[in-house]
Coordinates of C-alpha atoms and ligand atoms in Angstrom, one line a residue:
M1 CA 151.1 -1.9 106.4
A2 CA 147.4 -2.5 106.1
I3 CA 146.0 -6.0 106.7
A4 CA 143.1 -6.9 104.5
R5 CA 140.9 -7.8 107.4
G6 CA 137.7 -7.1 105.4
A7 CA 138.4 -10.3 103.5
A8 CA 138.1 -12.3 106.7
H9 CA 134.4 -11.7 106.9
Q10 CA 131.9 -13.8 105.1
D11 CA 130.9 -11.2 102.6
G12 CA 134.3 -9.6 102.2
A13 CA 133.2 -6.3 103.5
W14 CA 135.1 -4.3 106.1
T15 CA 133.2 -3.9 109.4
V16 CA 132.8 -0.5 110.9
A17 CA 131.8 0.9 114.3
V18 CA 130.8 4.5 114.3
V19 CA 131.3 6.5 117.5
G20 CA 129.2 9.7 117.8
C21 CA 125.9 10.1 116.1
G22 CA 126.0 13.7 114.9
I23 CA 128.1 13.9 111.7
G24 CA 128.5 10.2 112.3
R25 CA 125.2 9.8 110.5
G26 CA 126.9 11.3 107.4
H27 CA 129.7 8.8 107.7
I28 CA 127.2 5.9 107.9
E29 CA 125.6 7.2 104.6
G30 CA 129.1 7.3 103.1
Y31 CA 129.7 3.6 104.0
K32 CA 126.2 2.7 102.9
A33 CA 127.0 4.0 99.4
H34 CA 129.4 1.0 99.2
P35 CA 127.3 -1.9 100.6
D36 CA 129.7 -4.5 99.1
K37 CA 132.7 -2.9 100.7
F38 CA 131.7 -1.8 104.2
R39 CA 129.1 -2.8 106.8
V40 CA 128.4 -0.6 109.8
T41 CA 127.7 -3.2 112.5
A42 CA 128.1 -1.3 115.7
L43 CA 127.2 2.1 117.0
C44 CA 128.3 4.1 120.1
D45 CA 127.1 7.3 121.7
V46 CA 126.9 8.4 125.3
D47 CA 123.6 10.0 124.5
E48 CA 121.2 7.1 124.7
G49 CA 118.4 8.9 122.8
R50 CA 120.6 9.7 119.9
L51 CA 122.1 6.2 119.9
A52 CA 118.6 4.6 119.7
A53 CA 117.4 7.0 117.0
T54 CA 120.4 6.5 114.8
G55 CA 120.5 2.8 115.4
D56 CA 116.8 2.6 114.4
E57 CA 117.3 4.9 111.3
F58 CA 120.1 2.7 109.9
A59 CA 119.0 -0.7 111.4
I60 CA 122.2 -1.1 113.4
T61 CA 121.2 -3.3 116.3
R62 CA 124.5 -3.5 118.2
R63 CA 124.6 -0.3 120.2
T64 CA 126.6 0.8 123.3
V65 CA 127.2 3.9 125.3
S66 CA 130.7 2.6 126.1
F67 CA 133.6 3.4 123.8
D68 CA 135.6 0.6 125.6
D69 CA 133.0 -1.9 124.6
I70 CA 133.7 -1.0 120.9
L71 CA 137.4 -1.5 121.4
R72 CA 136.7 -5.1 122.6
L73 CA 134.6 -6.1 119.6
A74 CA 136.9 -8.6 117.9
D75 CA 134.9 -8.6 114.6
I76 CA 135.2 -4.8 114.1
D77 CA 137.9 -3.7 111.6
I78 CA 137.4 0.0 111.6
V79 CA 136.5 2.4 114.4
D80 CA 135.2 5.7 113.0
I81 CA 135.5 8.6 115.5
C82 CA 132.9 11.3 115.2
T83 CA 133.0 12.6 118.8
P84 CA 133.7 16.2 120.0
P85 CA 137.2 17.4 119.1
A86 CA 138.9 17.2 122.5
L87 CA 138.3 13.4 122.6
H88 CA 139.9 12.5 119.3
V89 CA 143.5 12.0 120.3
T90 CA 142.7 9.7 123.3
Q91 CA 140.2 7.7 121.3
A92 CA 142.4 7.4 118.2
L93 CA 145.3 6.2 120.3
A94 CA 143.1 3.6 122.0
V95 CA 141.8 2.3 118.7
L96 CA 145.4 1.9 117.4
V97 CA 146.4 0.0 120.6
A98 CA 143.3 -2.2 120.0
G99 CA 144.8 -3.1 116.6
K100 CA 142.1 -1.6 114.5
E101 CA 141.9 0.9 111.7
V102 CA 140.9 4.4 112.6
V103 CA 138.8 7.0 110.8
C104 CA 138.9 10.3 112.7
E105 CA 136.9 13.5 112.2
K106 CA 138.6 16.9 112.1
P107 CA 140.5 18.2 113.9
V108 CA 142.4 15.1 114.7
A109 CA 144.2 16.9 117.5
G110 CA 144.4 20.1 119.5
S111 CA 148.1 20.7 118.9
L112 CA 151.0 19.7 116.8
A113 CA 152.5 17.9 119.7
D114 CA 149.4 15.8 120.0
I115 CA 149.1 14.9 116.3
D116 CA 152.8 14.0 116.4
R117 CA 151.9 11.5 119.2
V118 CA 149.3 10.0 117.0
I119 CA 151.7 9.8 114.0
A120 CA 154.2 8.0 116.2
A121 CA 151.6 5.6 117.5
E122 CA 150.4 4.9 113.9
G123 CA 154.1 4.0 113.1
E124 CA 154.0 1.2 115.7
A125 CA 150.5 0.0 115.1
A126 CA 148.9 -2.6 112.7
G127 CA 146.1 -0.1 111.8
R128 CA 146.3 3.3 110.2
V129 CA 144.5 6.6 110.8
M130 CA 142.5 8.3 108.1
P131 CA 141.5 11.9 108.9
V132 CA 138.4 13.2 107.3
F133 CA 138.6 15.9 104.6
Q134 CA 135.6 14.8 102.5
Y135 CA 135.5 18.2 100.6
R136 CA 138.3 16.9 98.5
F137 CA 136.0 14.4 96.9
G138 CA 134.1 16.4 94.3
D139 CA 134.3 16.5 90.6
G140 CA 135.4 20.2 90.5
V141 CA 138.4 19.6 92.8
R142 CA 139.3 16.4 91.2
K143 CA 139.5 18.0 87.7
A144 CA 141.5 21.0 89.0
K145 CA 143.9 18.7 90.9
H146 CA 144.4 16.6 87.7
V147 CA 145.2 19.7 85.6
I148 CA 147.6 21.1 88.2
D149 CA 149.3 17.7 88.7
L150 CA 149.9 17.4 85.0
G151 CA 151.7 20.7 85.1
L152 CA 149.2 22.3 82.8
A153 CA 148.2 25.2 85.2
G154 CA 151.7 26.7 85.1
T155 CA 152.9 29.2 87.7
S156 CA 150.5 29.8 90.6
Y157 CA 149.7 33.5 91.1
L158 CA 147.1 34.1 93.8
A159 CA 144.1 32.5 95.6
T160 CA 141.1 33.8 97.4
V161 CA 139.3 31.5 99.8
E162 CA 136.1 32.4 101.5
T163 CA 134.2 30.4 104.2
A164 CA 131.0 32.5 104.8
W165 CA 128.7 30.4 107.0
R166 CA 126.0 31.2 109.6
R167 CA 125.9 30.0 113.2
T168 CA 123.2 31.2 115.6
P169 CA 123.0 30.8 119.4
E170 CA 121.1 27.6 119.0
Y171 CA 124.2 25.9 117.4
Y172 CA 126.1 26.7 120.6
R173 CA 123.6 25.0 122.8
T174 CA 125.6 21.8 122.2
M175 CA 127.9 22.1 125.2
W176 CA 131.2 21.4 123.5
R177 CA 130.8 24.1 120.9
G178 CA 132.1 27.7 121.5
R179 CA 134.4 26.7 124.4
L180 CA 138.1 26.7 124.0
Q181 CA 138.6 23.6 126.1
S182 CA 136.2 21.4 124.2
E183 CA 136.0 22.9 120.6
L184 CA 139.7 23.8 120.8
G185 CA 139.2 26.7 118.3
G186 CA 136.6 28.5 116.3
V187 CA 135.9 29.2 112.6
L188 CA 139.5 28.6 111.6
L189 CA 139.7 25.2 113.2
T190 CA 136.1 23.9 113.0
H191 CA 134.7 25.4 109.8
A192 CA 137.2 26.9 107.4
I193 CA 139.6 24.1 107.9
H194 CA 138.0 22.3 104.9
S195 CA 138.4 25.1 102.4
H196 CA 141.9 25.8 103.7
D197 CA 142.8 22.2 103.2
L198 CA 141.5 22.5 99.6
L199 CA 143.8 25.5 99.1
T200 CA 146.9 23.6 100.2
Y201 CA 145.8 20.4 98.4
L202 CA 145.7 22.4 95.1
M203 CA 148.3 25.1 95.6
G204 CA 150.8 23.4 97.9
P205 CA 152.2 24.3 101.3
V206 CA 152.2 27.6 103.1
A207 CA 155.4 29.6 103.8
S208 CA 154.1 32.4 106.0
V209 CA 150.9 33.9 107.4
F210 CA 149.6 37.1 108.9
A211 CA 146.1 36.8 110.5
H212 CA 143.5 38.7 112.5
T213 CA 140.7 37.0 114.4
A214 CA 137.7 38.4 116.2
T215 CA 134.6 37.1 118.1
R216 CA 131.7 39.3 116.9
I217 CA 128.7 37.2 116.1
N218 CA 127.9 35.0 119.1
P219 CA 129.0 35.3 122.8
V220 CA 131.5 32.4 122.6
E221 CA 135.1 31.9 123.7
V222 CA 136.4 31.1 120.2
E223 CA 136.9 33.3 117.2
D224 CA 134.0 33.5 114.7
C225 CA 135.6 35.9 112.2
A226 CA 139.1 35.7 110.7
V227 CA 141.1 37.0 107.8
A228 CA 144.6 36.2 106.8
S229 CA 147.3 36.9 104.2
L230 CA 149.4 33.9 103.1
V231 CA 152.6 33.5 101.1
M232 CA 152.7 30.0 99.7
Q233 CA 156.0 28.1 99.4
S234 CA 155.7 28.5 95.6
G235 CA 155.7 32.3 96.1
A236 CA 152.0 32.6 95.3
L237 CA 149.8 34.7 97.5
A238 CA 146.5 33.8 99.2
S239 CA 143.8 35.6 101.0
L240 CA 141.6 33.8 103.5
A241 CA 138.3 35.2 104.9
A242 CA 136.1 33.1 107.3
T243 CA 133.0 34.2 109.2
L244 CA 130.0 32.5 110.9
G245 CA 127.9 35.7 110.3
S246 CA 127.0 35.5 106.7
H247 CA 123.3 35.6 106.0
R248 CA 123.8 33.7 102.8
E249 CA 126.1 30.8 103.2
I250 CA 128.8 30.2 100.7
S251 CA 132.2 28.6 100.4
R252 CA 134.3 29.8 97.5
L253 CA 137.8 29.3 96.1
R254 CA 139.3 31.2 93.3
L255 CA 142.7 30.0 92.2
C256 CA 144.7 32.0 89.6
F257 CA 147.5 30.3 87.7
E258 CA 149.5 31.3 84.7
Q259 CA 147.5 29.1 82.3
V260 CA 144.1 28.8 84.0
T261 CA 141.9 30.3 86.6
F262 CA 139.7 27.9 88.7
E263 CA 136.5 29.1 90.3
S264 CA 134.7 26.7 92.7
S265 CA 131.0 26.3 93.1
L266 CA 129.5 28.3 96.0
A267 CA 127.9 25.3 97.7
P268 CA 128.8 26.0 101.4
Y269 CA 129.3 22.4 102.4
S270 CA 130.5 20.9 99.2
P271 CA 132.5 23.5 97.3
G272 CA 134.5 20.8 95.7
D273 CA 131.5 19.6 93.7
D274 CA 130.8 20.8 90.2
P275 CA 130.0 23.2 88.7
W276 CA 133.6 24.6 88.8
S277 CA 134.6 27.1 86.1
I278 CA 137.9 26.3 84.4
I279 CA 138.9 29.4 82.6
P280 CA 142.0 28.9 80.3
A281 CA 144.4 31.7 79.5
S282 CA 144.6 31.0 75.8
P283 CA 143.2 28.7 73.1
T284 CA 146.4 26.6 73.5
A285 CA 145.7 26.2 77.2
N286 CA 142.1 25.4 76.4
D287 CA 143.1 22.6 74.1
R288 CA 145.6 21.1 76.5
I289 CA 143.2 21.2 79.5
G290 CA 140.4 20.0 77.3
N291 CA 142.4 17.0 76.2
A292 CA 143.5 16.2 79.8
L293 CA 139.9 16.2 81.0
A294 CA 138.4 14.5 78.0
G295 CA 138.3 11.1 79.6
Y296 CA 137.2 12.4 83.0
R297 CA 134.3 10.4 84.5
S298 CA 132.2 11.9 87.3
A299 CA 132.8 10.1 90.6
Q300 CA 131.1 10.0 94.0
S301 CA 131.5 13.1 96.2
G302 CA 131.7 13.9 99.9
F303 CA 131.7 11.0 102.4
A304 CA 130.8 8.4 99.7
G305 CA 133.8 9.5 97.6
L306 CA 136.1 9.4 100.6
M307 CA 134.9 6.0 101.7
G308 CA 135.3 4.6 98.2
A309 CA 138.9 5.7 98.0
Y310 CA 139.4 4.5 101.6
H311 CA 138.4 1.0 100.6
E312 CA 140.8 0.9 97.8
A313 CA 143.7 1.9 100.2
L314 CA 142.6 -0.6 102.8
T315 CA 142.5 -3.5 100.4
T316 CA 145.7 -2.7 98.4
G317 CA 147.7 -1.3 101.3
G318 CA 148.3 1.8 99.2
A319 CA 148.4 5.4 100.5
L320 CA 145.3 6.5 102.4
P321 CA 143.3 9.2 100.5
V322 CA 143.7 11.5 103.5
T323 CA 146.7 11.0 105.7
L324 CA 147.9 12.2 109.1
A325 CA 150.5 14.3 107.3
D326 CA 147.6 16.1 105.6
A327 CA 145.9 16.7 108.9
R328 CA 149.2 17.8 110.4
Q329 CA 149.7 20.3 107.6
S330 CA 146.2 21.8 108.3
L331 CA 146.9 22.0 112.0
E332 CA 150.3 23.7 111.4
L333 CA 148.5 26.3 109.4
V334 CA 145.9 26.7 112.2
T335 CA 148.8 27.1 114.7
A336 CA 150.5 29.7 112.6
L337 CA 147.3 31.7 112.1
Y338 CA 146.4 31.7 115.9
H339 CA 150.0 32.7 116.8
S340 CA 150.0 35.5 114.3
A341 CA 146.6 36.8 115.5
A342 CA 147.6 36.6 119.1
T343 CA 151.0 38.3 118.6
G344 CA 150.3 40.6 115.7
S345 CA 153.3 39.2 113.9
L346 CA 154.2 37.6 110.6
V347 CA 154.7 33.9 111.3
D348 CA 156.9 31.6 109.2
L349 CA 156.2 27.9 108.7
P350 CA 157.2 25.2 109.6
I351 CA 156.3 25.4 113.3
G352 CA 159.2 23.7 115.0
R353 CA 159.1 21.7 118.3
D354 CA 160.6 24.6 120.1
H355 CA 157.8 27.0 119.0
P356 CA 155.8 28.4 121.9
R357 CA 152.6 27.1 120.3
Y358 CA 153.8 23.6 119.3
S359 CA 152.2 22.1 122.3
G360 CA 148.9 24.0 121.9
W361 CA 147.8 27.1 120.0
Q362 CA 145.9 28.3 123.0
A363 CA 148.8 28.4 125.4
A364 CA 151.9 30.2 124.4
Ligands
NAD401 N1 133.6 16.6 108.2 C1 132.6 17.5 108.4 O1 132.1 18.0 107.5 C2 132.1 17.7 109.8 C3 130.8 18.2 110.0 C4 130.4 18.4 111.3 C5 131.2 18.0 112.4 N2 132.5 17.5 112.1 C6 133.4 17.2 113.3 O2 132.8 16.0 113.8 C7 133.0 16.0 115.3 C8 131.6 15.8 115.9 O3 130.8 17.0 115.5 P1 129.2 16.9 115.5 O4 128.8 18.1 114.8 O5 128.8 15.6 115.0 O6 129.0 17.0 117.1 P2 127.7 16.4 117.9 O7 127.8 17.0 119.2 O8 126.4 16.7 117.0 O9 127.9 14.9 117.9 C9 128.9 14.3 118.7 C10 128.3 13.0 119.3 O10 129.3 12.4 120.1 C11 128.7 11.9 121.3 N3 129.8 11.7 122.3 C12 130.4 12.6 123.1 N4 131.3 12.0 123.9 C13 131.3 10.7 123.5 C14 132.0 9.5 124.0 N5 133.0 9.6 124.9 N6 131.7 8.3 123.4 C15 130.8 8.2 122.5 N7 130.1 9.2 122.0 C16 130.3 10.5 122.5 C17 127.7 13.0 121.7 O11 126.7 12.5 122.5 C18 127.2 13.4 120.3 O12 126.0 12.7 120.0 C19 133.7 17.3 115.6 O13 135.1 17.1 115.7 C20 133.4 18.2 114.4 O14 134.4 19.2 114.2 C21 132.9 17.4 110.9

């Protein structure tokens, strides 16, 4: 149950501490898009240079290199975790124990066992955990979701999902990247996780997977190329392709339903934004979809869209726009993909507690 702590502050805005000044800068921009709803009043990073530069950029004067200092700040409602992946579980659990709300970058955890610990802790805590899947917040995705949820798309047939990005050796100079112990996975976990989340967001859960992975682009421990065939619970089929070796970066989803085909934009880091093509199967489908979308109003995308929806959930106590169940679903898919690639076998979901990779996709 959310407590409307934002209301306790003089201006009614929820107070936020951002931890980690890489993508954390994007989160700050997202909060700043809602100045009446959020105020980022504290910043944490173990890198003092980055901390100072980000604090100066956004005029955030309260800065610390100590995560524990952040937990002790009584006037902070939300701790937003943007640190490297292997720190997320420990930090999220600590924030819940401190009685605050948590925003946590992907991946929330390095195993299904760990995310189940976070889910259990959330059940006991005053605060809740919102994982970050900001690609859902774009006009194209919103319209497709609306049409599908109204039942106008009909039977789902097939989807193709491409994540074709580019990462050079310079990217891996950041020490946590490219290493199994600190990045926890490669292109499937760190990069394609967004588009794969969009797939399940729009086409529902996955029933089985067969995957291949390879490391071909950079000399790293994690995979940087992957392909997979999926059967969705609906019976639809999906094909995933993910690489960090594309010299033109795109993300692309193409979703074929009985009544309509959706084609995303190609924007690599915001494929949910318009322009999406919505291609009806017939004049009748065209009319129905046209009517359903007639009142559609463009809304904020990316982090700004996510934070706007987050505020609504915080103040009303309603469902979070992205939940730990959503994050768990994406990590279950990741677990199945890694298990399939490692064993050369078809893997059925769900992944149970007795599965050899329930406690970590790296160790079977
Ligand atoms: N949602 C997205 O689109 C998106 C984009 C990029 C990264 N990410 C995710 O965000 C996380 C961070 O990625 P990044 O690219 O910003 O990495 P980064 O290395 O650029 O930034 C992480 C920051 O965390 C700091 N840090 C490390 N340990 C810390 C600690 N104990 N306490 C406080 N600060 C600490 C580092 O000094 C660094 O400045 C990763 O999990 C990544 O997968 C998400």
